[in-house]
Coordinates of C-alpha atoms and ligand atoms in Angstrom, one line a residue:
M70 CA -11.8 62.2 -57.4
K71 CA -12.9 58.8 -56.9
H72 CA -14.6 60.5 -54.2
L73 CA -17.3 62.5 -57.1
I74 CA -17.4 59.6 -59.3
P75 CA -21.3 58.1 -58.0
Y76 CA -22.5 61.5 -58.7
L77 CA -20.3 62.1 -61.9
Q78 CA -23.2 60.1 -63.9
D79 CA -25.9 63.1 -64.8
D80 CA -27.0 66.5 -64.0
Q81 CA -29.5 65.2 -61.9
K82 CA -27.2 63.7 -59.6
A83 CA -24.4 66.1 -59.4
A84 CA -27.7 68.7 -58.7
D85 CA -28.9 66.4 -55.6
Y86 CA -24.9 66.6 -54.3
L87 CA -24.4 70.1 -54.7
R88 CA -27.7 71.4 -53.1
Q89 CA -27.0 68.8 -50.4
L90 CA -23.0 71.0 -49.6
R91 CA -25.0 74.0 -50.1
W92 CA -27.8 73.3 -47.3
P93 CA -26.3 70.7 -45.0
H94 CA -29.2 70.8 -43.0
G95 CA -32.1 71.0 -45.2
V96 CA -33.1 73.7 -48.2
T97 CA -34.0 77.3 -47.4
C98 CA -35.3 80.4 -48.7
P99 CA -32.3 82.2 -50.3
R100 CA -34.0 85.1 -50.1
C101 CA -36.4 85.2 -46.5
G102 CA -34.1 81.8 -45.0
S103 CA -37.5 79.9 -44.2
H104 CA -37.7 76.7 -43.9
A105 CA -41.3 76.7 -45.6
V106 CA -40.4 75.5 -49.3
E107 CA -41.8 72.4 -51.4
P108 CA -40.2 71.4 -54.6
R109 CA -41.0 71.5 -58.4
E110 CA -40.1 70.4 -61.3
R111 CA -36.5 70.4 -62.5
C112 CA -34.8 72.7 -64.9
D113 CA -33.9 71.4 -68.1
N114 CA -30.6 71.5 -66.1
G115 CA -31.0 69.6 -63.4
L116 CA -31.8 72.0 -61.4
Q117 CA -34.2 71.8 -58.5
R118 CA -37.2 74.4 -59.0
F119 CA -38.7 74.9 -55.2
N120 CA -41.1 77.1 -54.1
C121 CA -41.0 79.2 -50.7
V122 CA -44.5 79.6 -49.2
H123 CA -43.6 82.7 -47.6
C124 CA -42.6 84.4 -50.0
A125 CA -45.0 83.8 -52.2
V126 CA -47.4 84.8 -49.4
R127 CA -45.4 88.0 -48.7
L128 CA -45.6 89.1 -52.1
G129 CA -49.1 88.2 -52.8
Q130 CA -48.2 85.7 -55.1
Q131 CA -48.9 82.2 -56.1
F132 CA -45.5 81.0 -56.2
A133 CA -42.4 82.5 -55.6
M134 CA -39.8 80.4 -57.3
F135 CA -36.1 79.5 -56.8
T136 CA -33.6 76.6 -57.9
D137 CA -30.4 75.0 -56.5
W138 CA -28.3 77.9 -57.3
T139 CA -30.2 81.4 -57.0
S140 CA -28.3 83.4 -55.1
S141 CA -25.0 81.5 -54.9
I142 CA -21.6 82.6 -57.6
F143 CA -23.4 79.9 -60.2
A144 CA -26.6 82.0 -60.6
E145 CA -25.2 83.6 -63.8
S146 CA -23.4 80.2 -65.1
K147 CA -24.8 78.3 -68.3
L148 CA -22.8 75.3 -67.4
R149 CA -24.2 72.4 -66.2
P150 CA -23.9 71.1 -62.8
L151 CA -22.3 67.7 -64.0
D152 CA -19.9 69.8 -65.4
W153 CA -18.8 72.4 -62.5
L154 CA -18.1 69.2 -60.0
L155 CA -15.3 68.2 -62.5
V156 CA -14.3 71.9 -62.6
I157 CA -13.8 72.5 -59.3
G158 CA -12.5 68.7 -58.9
L159 CA -9.4 70.2 -61.5
W160 CA -9.8 73.7 -59.5
Q161 CA -8.2 72.1 -56.3
L162 CA -5.6 70.8 -58.9
K163 CA -4.0 74.1 -58.7
L164 CA -4.4 74.2 -62.2
N165 CA -4.8 76.6 -65.3
A166 CA -7.5 77.6 -67.7
T167 CA -6.2 75.5 -70.2
E168 CA -5.4 72.2 -68.4
I169 CA -8.9 72.5 -67.2
A170 CA -10.6 73.2 -70.6
A171 CA -8.6 70.2 -72.1
A172 CA -9.4 67.8 -68.7
A173 CA -13.6 68.6 -68.7
D174 CA -13.6 69.0 -72.0
I175 CA -15.1 73.0 -72.6
Q176 CA -13.9 75.7 -73.9
E177 CA -11.4 77.6 -73.0
R178 CA -12.9 81.0 -72.4
T179 CA -14.9 79.1 -70.0
A180 CA -12.1 78.1 -68.3
Q181 CA -11.5 81.0 -67.6
R182 CA -14.8 82.4 -66.2
C183 CA -15.4 79.6 -64.0
I184 CA -11.3 80.0 -62.8
N185 CA -12.0 83.7 -61.7
L186 CA -15.9 82.6 -60.3
L187 CA -14.0 80.4 -58.0
D188 CA -10.6 82.2 -56.4
G189 CA -12.6 85.3 -56.9
G190 CA -15.6 83.6 -54.2
I191 CA -12.1 82.1 -52.1
Y192 CA -11.2 85.3 -51.6
E193 CA -14.4 87.3 -51.1
T194 CA -15.1 84.2 -48.0
Y195 CA -11.6 82.8 -47.2
H196 CA -9.6 85.0 -47.4
L197 CA -10.9 88.6 -46.7
D198 CA -12.7 86.6 -42.9
P199 CA -11.3 88.8 -40.4
T200 CA -12.1 85.9 -38.0
R201 CA -9.6 83.6 -39.2
Q202 CA -6.3 85.4 -37.2
L203 CA -2.6 84.1 -36.8
E204 CA -1.0 83.9 -33.0
D205 CA 1.7 82.1 -31.2
Q206 CA 5.1 82.2 -33.5
V207 CA 4.2 84.0 -37.0
E208 CA 6.6 85.0 -39.8
A209 CA 6.3 87.5 -42.3
D210 CA 8.3 87.9 -45.1
E211 CA 7.3 90.0 -48.8
C212 CA 8.4 89.0 -52.3
Y213 CA 7.6 90.6 -56.1
Q214 CA 5.7 89.4 -58.2
S215 CA 6.1 90.3 -62.0
A216 CA 2.8 91.3 -63.1
G217 CA 1.8 93.4 -65.9
S218 CA -1.6 93.8 -67.9
K219 CA -2.0 91.1 -69.4
G220 CA -5.3 90.8 -71.6
L221 CA -6.0 94.3 -71.1
A222 CA -3.8 95.7 -74.1
R223 CA -5.7 99.2 -73.6
E224 CA -4.8 100.1 -70.0
V225 CA -1.0 100.4 -71.3
E226 CA -2.4 102.9 -73.7
R227 CA -4.8 104.5 -71.0
H228 CA -2.2 105.4 -68.2
E229 CA -0.2 106.9 -71.1
R230 CA 3.0 105.3 -70.0
A231 CA 5.0 102.8 -71.4
P232 CA 4.6 98.7 -71.6
R233 CA 6.7 98.0 -67.9
Q234 CA 10.2 97.1 -68.0
R235 CA 11.4 93.4 -68.2
G236 CA 14.7 92.1 -67.5
I237 CA 16.3 94.8 -65.9
Q238 CA 15.6 95.5 -62.3
L239 CA 15.0 99.1 -61.1
R240 CA 16.3 100.6 -57.9
G241 CA 14.7 100.8 -54.9
R242 CA 11.7 98.2 -53.7
A243 CA 9.3 97.3 -56.5
T244 CA 5.8 98.1 -57.0
A245 CA 2.5 97.5 -58.5
Q246 CA 3.0 100.5 -60.2
T247 CA 6.3 99.2 -61.5
G248 CA 4.5 96.2 -62.5
R249 CA 6.2 94.0 -59.5
P250 CA 3.7 94.4 -56.6
P251 CA 5.1 93.4 -53.8
I252 CA 3.0 90.2 -51.7
L253 CA 3.2 90.5 -47.6
G254 CA 3.3 86.6 -46.6
L255 CA 2.1 85.8 -43.1
V256 CA 2.2 82.1 -41.4
Q257 CA 1.8 80.9 -38.4
R258 CA 4.2 78.2 -37.4
R259 CA 2.7 74.3 -36.8
D260 CA 2.8 72.7 -33.6
K261 CA 5.6 70.0 -34.3
L262 CA 4.4 68.9 -30.9
D263 CA 1.1 68.0 -32.2
Q264 CA 0.5 64.8 -34.8
D265 CA -3.1 66.9 -35.4
A266 CA -1.8 69.9 -35.4
P267 CA -2.9 71.5 -39.0
A268 CA -1.4 72.8 -41.6
A269 CA 0.7 75.6 -41.0
Q270 CA -1.4 78.2 -41.7
V271 CA -0.4 81.1 -44.0
S272 CA -2.0 84.7 -45.4
L273 CA -1.1 85.8 -48.4
E274 CA -1.6 89.7 -49.2
V275 CA -0.7 91.6 -52.8
L276 CA 0.2 94.9 -51.8
E277 CA 0.7 98.1 -53.9
N278 CA 3.8 99.0 -52.5
V279 CA 5.6 98.0 -48.7
R280 CA 5.6 100.8 -46.7
T281 CA 4.4 100.7 -43.6
A282 CA 1.0 102.9 -43.9
T283 CA 0.2 99.6 -46.6
I284 CA 1.0 97.1 -44.4
K285 CA 0.3 97.7 -40.8
P286 CA -3.5 97.8 -41.3
I287 CA -3.3 94.1 -42.6
I288 CA -1.1 93.0 -40.0
A289 CA -3.4 94.1 -37.3
A290 CA -6.6 92.6 -38.8
K291 CA -4.3 89.2 -39.2
V292 CA -1.8 89.1 -36.2
K293 CA -3.2 88.5 -32.9
D294 CA -1.7 90.6 -30.4
G295 CA 1.3 89.1 -28.2
T296 CA 2.0 87.2 -30.6
Q297 CA 6.3 86.2 -31.3
F298 CA 7.0 88.1 -34.6
F299 CA 9.7 87.1 -36.5
T300 CA 11.2 89.0 -39.4
D301 CA 14.1 90.0 -41.4
A302 CA 15.8 93.4 -40.4
Y303 CA 14.0 95.9 -42.6
N304 CA 12.8 98.5 -41.3
I305 CA 8.9 98.3 -42.2
Y306 CA 8.3 96.4 -39.9
H307 CA 9.9 97.8 -36.7
F308 CA 6.3 99.6 -35.4
T309 CA 5.1 95.9 -34.4
K310 CA 7.5 95.8 -31.0
V311 CA 4.5 98.3 -29.9
D312 CA 2.2 95.2 -29.9
Y313 CA 4.5 91.4 -30.9
D314 CA 7.4 90.4 -29.5
H315 CA 9.1 90.8 -32.0
R316 CA 12.3 89.4 -33.6
T317 CA 14.3 89.9 -36.3
V318 CA 17.5 87.8 -38.3
N319 CA 19.7 90.3 -40.4
H320 CA 19.8 88.8 -43.5
G321 CA 21.9 91.3 -44.4
A322 CA 24.8 90.2 -41.9
G323 CA 24.6 86.6 -43.5
E324 CA 22.5 85.6 -40.1
Y325 CA 19.6 82.9 -41.5
A326 CA 18.6 81.6 -37.9
R327 CA 19.7 82.0 -34.7
R328 CA 18.7 80.1 -30.7
D329 CA 18.4 83.0 -28.6
P330 CA 19.0 82.5 -24.9
D331 CA 14.7 82.0 -23.7
G332 CA 14.9 78.9 -26.6
T333 CA 12.8 80.5 -29.7
C334 CA 14.6 79.8 -33.5
V335 CA 14.6 83.0 -34.8
H336 CA 14.0 82.5 -38.7
C337 CA 11.9 83.5 -41.8
N338 CA 12.8 79.7 -42.8
T339 CA 8.5 78.3 -42.6
M340 CA 8.0 81.3 -45.5
E341 CA 10.6 80.7 -47.4
G342 CA 9.7 77.5 -48.6
I343 CA 5.6 79.1 -49.7
W344 CA 7.1 81.0 -51.6
S345 CA 9.0 78.6 -53.8
G346 CA 5.6 76.6 -53.8
L347 CA 3.4 80.3 -54.5
R348 CA 6.0 80.8 -57.4
N349 CA 6.3 76.9 -58.5
F350 CA 1.8 77.4 -58.5
L351 CA 2.3 81.1 -60.6
D352 CA 5.0 79.5 -62.9
R353 CA 1.8 77.9 -64.0
F354 CA -0.4 80.8 -65.4
K355 CA 1.7 82.2 -67.7
G356 CA 2.4 86.3 -68.1
I357 CA 0.1 86.4 -65.2
S358 CA -2.5 89.8 -65.3
Q359 CA -2.2 92.7 -61.8
R360 CA -6.4 92.5 -62.5
F361 CA -6.3 88.9 -61.6
L362 CA -3.3 88.0 -59.7
H363 CA -5.0 88.3 -55.8
L364 CA -7.5 85.5 -57.1
R365 CA -4.7 83.2 -57.3
V366 CA -2.6 84.2 -54.6
A367 CA -5.9 83.6 -52.9
R368 CA -6.4 80.2 -54.2
Y369 CA -2.9 79.3 -53.9
E370 CA -3.4 80.4 -49.6
F371 CA -6.9 78.0 -49.6
L372 CA -5.7 75.2 -50.9
H373 CA -2.3 75.9 -48.4
N374 CA -3.9 76.2 -45.4
Y375 CA -5.9 73.1 -46.3
K376 CA -3.0 70.4 -47.2
H377 CA -3.6 68.1 -44.1
L378 CA -6.8 67.4 -45.5
S379 CA -7.9 64.8 -47.8
W380 CA -9.0 65.5 -51.6
G381 CA -12.4 64.4 -50.7
Q382 CA -13.0 66.8 -47.8
T383 CA -10.8 69.6 -49.4
F384 CA -13.7 69.4 -52.4
E385 CA -16.6 69.9 -49.5
A386 CA -14.6 72.9 -47.8
T387 CA -14.3 74.5 -51.7
L388 CA -18.1 74.4 -51.7
Q389 CA -18.9 75.1 -48.6
C390 CA -16.8 78.0 -48.9
V391 CA -18.1 79.4 -52.5
F392 CA -21.6 78.7 -51.3
S393 CA -21.5 81.2 -49.0
T394 CA -20.6 84.5 -51.4
T395 CA -23.1 85.7 -53.5
G396 CA -20.3 86.8 -56.0
D397 CA -20.4 90.7 -55.1
Y398 CA -16.9 91.2 -54.9
L399 CA -16.3 90.0 -58.3
R400 CA -19.4 92.3 -59.9
R401 CA -18.4 94.7 -58.1
M402 CA -14.6 94.1 -60.0
A403 CA -16.4 94.4 -62.9
H404 CA -16.7 97.6 -63.1
Q405 CA -12.5 97.8 -62.1
H406 CA -10.2 98.5 -64.1
R407 CA -7.0 97.6 -61.6
R408 CA -7.1 95.6 -58.5
M409 CA -10.0 96.3 -56.0
P410 CA -8.5 99.0 -53.6
L411 CA -7.6 96.9 -49.8
T412 CA -8.6 100.1 -48.1
L413 CA -12.4 99.0 -48.8
C414 CA -10.9 95.7 -46.5
Y415 CA -8.6 97.0 -43.7
R416 CA -8.8 99.7 -41.6
Ligands
ZN257 ZN1 -38.7 82.9 -48.8

């Protein structure tokens, strides 16, 4: 947090710092993109107001005002800039709402809204970014996370079904319907010969089920053609041998790692390590709801992929990311009772 101390004095300083991260090349109008903006008086909470000359002319008005936060995910927030700075700093320490509320001295419900906003912003801009692809050597694996309808008790009644079964494993692969949504993990192995290589890049996707039809469009979108692709012998991955150099280890036969004649190490151990990190992280959100599971998983994915950065660099990367979204995803999600279907994201 040392990095933030100079800005943690008052709301104006905090607002100035956040503005410079949102517009590193100078303030532009969020409506028309024009640089012809003039600063006006500040808001009570320290945010700077601006008048866009271009929009004022266009709309035939004397002024066309906007603030530091217009059209950003913070636009409707009542939290002050200083509090936001603190909350974001705590967010990247992988804390849950209770811990953030205590550390930032805000209400727990407010902290909950804040983390949903930040996780949602990261999901929309970082997780769904179509340009972020994995290559070279990629491992794929799936795990199952217990998640219920917590916080939505009526949801259980609406489905006219019994609460999800706990404890006893049902036969067959778990699905979202049975209360254990699968998560597909894809990880690009870190280049060990390159000292400056970033952390092993990972992509994590919460699924309804693990059928080939579900995972095929995701793998096609996230993994470049020609990649070496490592999985266990589970048959849902068989289709990947068309586009990738697909190699399998047979966990069923007790085989966990092997060196092929061409020197390639065939295993899924990188992904196994990431699963244990993810489980540790998700354990902090006791009884996580299916509605928010994919948002928490997106936070873990983001923070894992920026692991090689310093705390301050991660802080700035987070803000640049959430400032590039308008919060559309979260607004649409608010009208859905369940997680948004993946078909909206991948084709
Ligand atoms: Zn404008």
